[in-house]
Amino acid sequence: MSYPSNSLLRVDDRIRKRNAAETRFKAYGITAIVIAVLALAVLLTSVLGSGLSAFRQTYLTVNVQLPEAKLDKSGVRDPAVMRKVTTIGYASLLRDGLLDTMQDAGITTQMSKKDVAKLISKEAPATVRNHVLANPEVIGTTMTFDLLAQGRIDGFFKGRVTLESAALDGNTSPEALMLAQELKEAGLLETRLNWDFLIAPDASDQRPEAAGLGVAILGSLYMMLVVLVLALPIGVASSIYLEEFAPKNRWTDLIEVNISNLAAVPSIVYGILGLAIFINFMELNQSSPLVGGLVLTLMTLPTIIISTRASLKSVPPSIRDAALGVGASKMQAVFHHVLPLAAPGILTGTIIGLAQALGETAPLLLIGMVAFVREYPAAFSPDAGLFGEASTALPVQIYNWTQRADPGFVERASGAIITLLVFLFIMNIIAIMLRRKFERRW
Amino acid sequence: MSLSLSVLLAIALSATAFLMAPRRALNLVSGDRRQLASLPKQFGLSAGLTVFLPAMLIALVGGLGGFSTTILPYIVIAVAVVALVVSVWQSRPDFIARNRAESLITLVLIAASGVAILTTVGIVMSMLFETTNFFQDYNWKDFFFSTEWSPNFRGDSALGILPLLWGTLYISFIALLFAVPIGLFAAIYLSEYAGPRLRSFAKPAIEILAGIPTIVYGLFALVTVGPFLRDYFATPMGFGQSASSVLTAGLVMGVMLIPFVSSLSDDIFNAVPQTLRDGSLGLGATNSETIRQVVVPAALPGIVGAVLLAASRAIGETMIVVLGAGAAARLSLNPFEAMTTVTVKIVSQLTGDTDFASPETLVAFALGLTLFVITLGLNVFALYIVRKYREQYE
Amino acid sequence: MLDHNRMDLEMHTQTKVKISAKDVQVHYGDTHAIKDVNVEIEDNAVTAFIGPSGCGKSTFLRCINRMNDTIDICRVQGDIRIDNEDIYDRRVDPVQLRAKVGMVFQKPNPFPKSIYDNVAYGPRIHGLANNKSEMDQIVERALRRGAIWDEVKDRLHAPGTGLSGGQQQRLCIARAVATEPQVLLMDEPCSALDPIATAQVEELISDLSKNYCVVIVTHSMQQAARVSQKTAFFHLGHLVEYGDTDKIFTNPEDPRTESYISGRIG
Ligand SMILES: Nc1ncnc2c1ncn2[C@@H]1O[C@H](COP(=O)(O)OP(=O)(O)O)[C@@H](O)[C@H]1O
Ligand SMILES: [Mg+2]
């Protein structure tokens, strides 16, 4: 259709070209967003896909005889004597128990007894031993235990290990997997939901099935406490000074530039600082939540200061004037009026800073938190002081597991990431709710 | 007596002062608080802080300065006791406790702002100190100009930074190549085109990317992206067999930087006054013409600043490269090959068995200092540009 | 009703109607900003919109080149025609419309580019010049029309933001006329200017009305009286009275107009 030359509806070549350019430009924008969202989706599915199974575990139900002759030679339940029986002693009991249980269920196999015993996790004897030591009265009876299955068996039921891969694997064999399948059909083996992953301590290289996050979560919790107790008051105090009291001069300019730079310093540099100052110079304990907390405090401080100053700035000057007008001192105006009004913003910023600190890995590697720790750290001990006992932390535990050879640890690391992300998610939700609840428009 | 015990005692003394000072002042006016020059609370605060602050200062400075640990606790307590006596004695009705309390609080506030300065000083000092130690054992020219990196814990290592810097810059370059266009276009689309529905979904999604810890990206690189690139690109195309590679680390780091670039540029686009957009639209420009020819040029300094900040992020990033880039120091152009970075080597030289007398350990501090100087330079410059840019439109 | 029609007819016979609006309603979310506005605006004349602030003058002005499309919550209903073409027709591209209906804003808003590039921007995107020398001519002509050529001809490549407020506003007017619009909308173009700059811009506006249909929003009744031939008085979103400027200022019909003119509202 053609329109008169000055009609609004006339579309000439130039307009067509310009509209095409507009469409193209929009397409770039949509592509960019699709790529970003897709990256998020792939990232999350890849982590969830390989990590969710960490919250399920395969167990063997085994009747184990606990003969007094073997477990307590004294016969009077003397703990010192009972302790002499090592996990190796228990391992043979478990092997015999498994063989008996199989026999009762009518399951036969060509495999050697030693290979059958490999179905049981190397962690299981220690678990049974601890149980017996804690409850000496069970000696002399036959008890039914749910024993951790070996990592490869666990992996078989989670789809990670196949008959083909087992054929090439020194730690298991297709026969072992077939046997496990038979046990499952007989109701003696089960893969089920299990929270031990969140509670148990780390386990050694050969035992991914037993490795848990207990120590790491505790360590992270301690560090977050240290960060909260130090970074919040120091951050708020210095923000109040800079925002409300500091004269505008070269010195405060310097502090200001300094803080925005600190916020952008690579986190690993804080690790070097922690190593040099807190460990080498002040001789605080390596791997301790105290040092980790101090390093993360210094790292989080700029974030908290920046967000606190923004919240203080958003309180209108008229509030300060009103307080000063009735004869309050500047200090009173700030502490009685400005600070409470800015509190929700400060809290939100603090939570976000804490979330950042919770996920931070690099600086903790340098202060020795990669160590293999199986003991739950105490918050206070006379030897090590407050938060001074060796510990690890959630993100570092993840890193640690990625460095292990056994592929079972990939599942553990991904499961740990899910745990970490859940914590971060909760923290962010709290921050968002705080902001919603107290949002104020002036 | 231990220092921490004396600190606890000093705290108890200051609590005593906090309780006693107002009581004494009130007693002197037989309980009529209107005759006091300040509120009773202020008397307590003033006295409490008068006891607490000097004692803490001495404990902190003495403790950090390595002062004799046998005498120090007694000095701390002596100071606290004297301060207690003086402050309670001072608490007469006409004493303007509020002024004292407020000056002391101001001191506390100033001290708190000093922490940020001390942190910087601590960073610089700790690295400078060990770096000078390092350069006593190892020729600085070899460090800065040698193209070989092969530490050897039996001595005779080659510790040239160039291959590490190359890996760092190569990976950062790929990351920025990926993140800058995507971040910019995402920000533009979301702020200038997207309807509320898309915005309410895509904006949080991109923000979530920003909240994910780098260790998660690292694992993603190690388990998913690395093997994918190897199996579908590197191996079929004959570029190598390595899952860890410059491209793996660069791409994953790029994903990490997308929200950083997009939120920074979002702020920067928002600072461009609406009147400029109106001016252009009012002349019959299309949206994209307005953005490309008016908004982006006006925002250019800010965008350059944002890109520099992103570059500094990329250069200092650790976990993604530790898990995704590999450990081999190499000067190569092949992006499918494993290379290593400054941060990776800091981690590997400072974890495990470290011997603070050997150059193989100390080199980490020189690397750290180099990294710090580079990122500091980028940050100062970028923040300066962004600040100037903001002021222009205020 | 009949009366009204006859008036319409008379206007048609005398002068050409450029813009006609019927039953225009504008909402910002729940705010009803423009209520039932009907108006016919003549070509080659200056029409002034006056009224107390917040009464909807800018809103109505921005309807004429669909600048309101850029505000998410803004909804326009009714019928606005330019040269008898419905500008809110679905087939009309607002971008093309704005090339035809230029706009000058309250605050001078030169782009952070050179003076030359500011003026050349519109012609460039609309492809009005084939080469550099044509563009030079267009820029020069526009700057002359904007009555600012003599002041800037020696520094065409200096940034436009470096000019004084009055110069900036004339630059913006030059920028608007450079695209050869047929209608020129001006939203309080002098409110950010000092009296001398205002006088210069007013003179320019009178000049422009020889070639363009000019619509100007103004806060100052003196200004309306000085520059316009027609005046429309808006109040609380209604178009209260519209007619010859002389008549509105000497003998208004509506009591609200009268009290505004004599300074009781506003
Ligand atoms: N962008 C907007 N969003 C919401 N309400 C608006 C917007 N612009 C104008 N309004 C409202 O529309 C009414 C008319 O405004 P406006 O046209 O700017 O008045 P005038 O230019 O006559 O002073 C006012 O009540 C104003 O609050
Ligand atoms: Mg207006």
Coordinates of N, CA and C in Angstrom, one line a residue, chain C residues 116 131-138:
Chain C
Y116 N 28.2 20.7 17.0 CA 27.9 20.2 15.7 C 27.1 18.9 15.7
N131 N 26.0 13.8 2.1 CA 27.4 13.9 2.4 C 27.7 15.0 3.4
K132 N 29.0 15.1 3.6 CA 29.4 16.0 4.7 C 29.0 17.5 4.4
S133 N 29.1 17.9 3.2 CA 28.8 19.3 3.0 C 27.3 19.6 3.1
E134 N 26.5 18.6 2.7 CA 25.1 18.8 2.9 C 24.8 18.9 4.4
M135 N 25.5 18.0 5.2 CA 25.3 18.1 6.6 C 25.7 19.4 7.2
D136 N 26.8 19.9 6.7 CA 27.3 21.2 7.2 C 26.2 22.3 6.9
Q137 N 25.6 22.2 5.8 CA 24.6 23.2 5.5 C 23.4 23.1 6.4
I138 N 23.0 21.8 6.6 CA 21.8 21.6 7.5 C 22.1 22.1 8.9

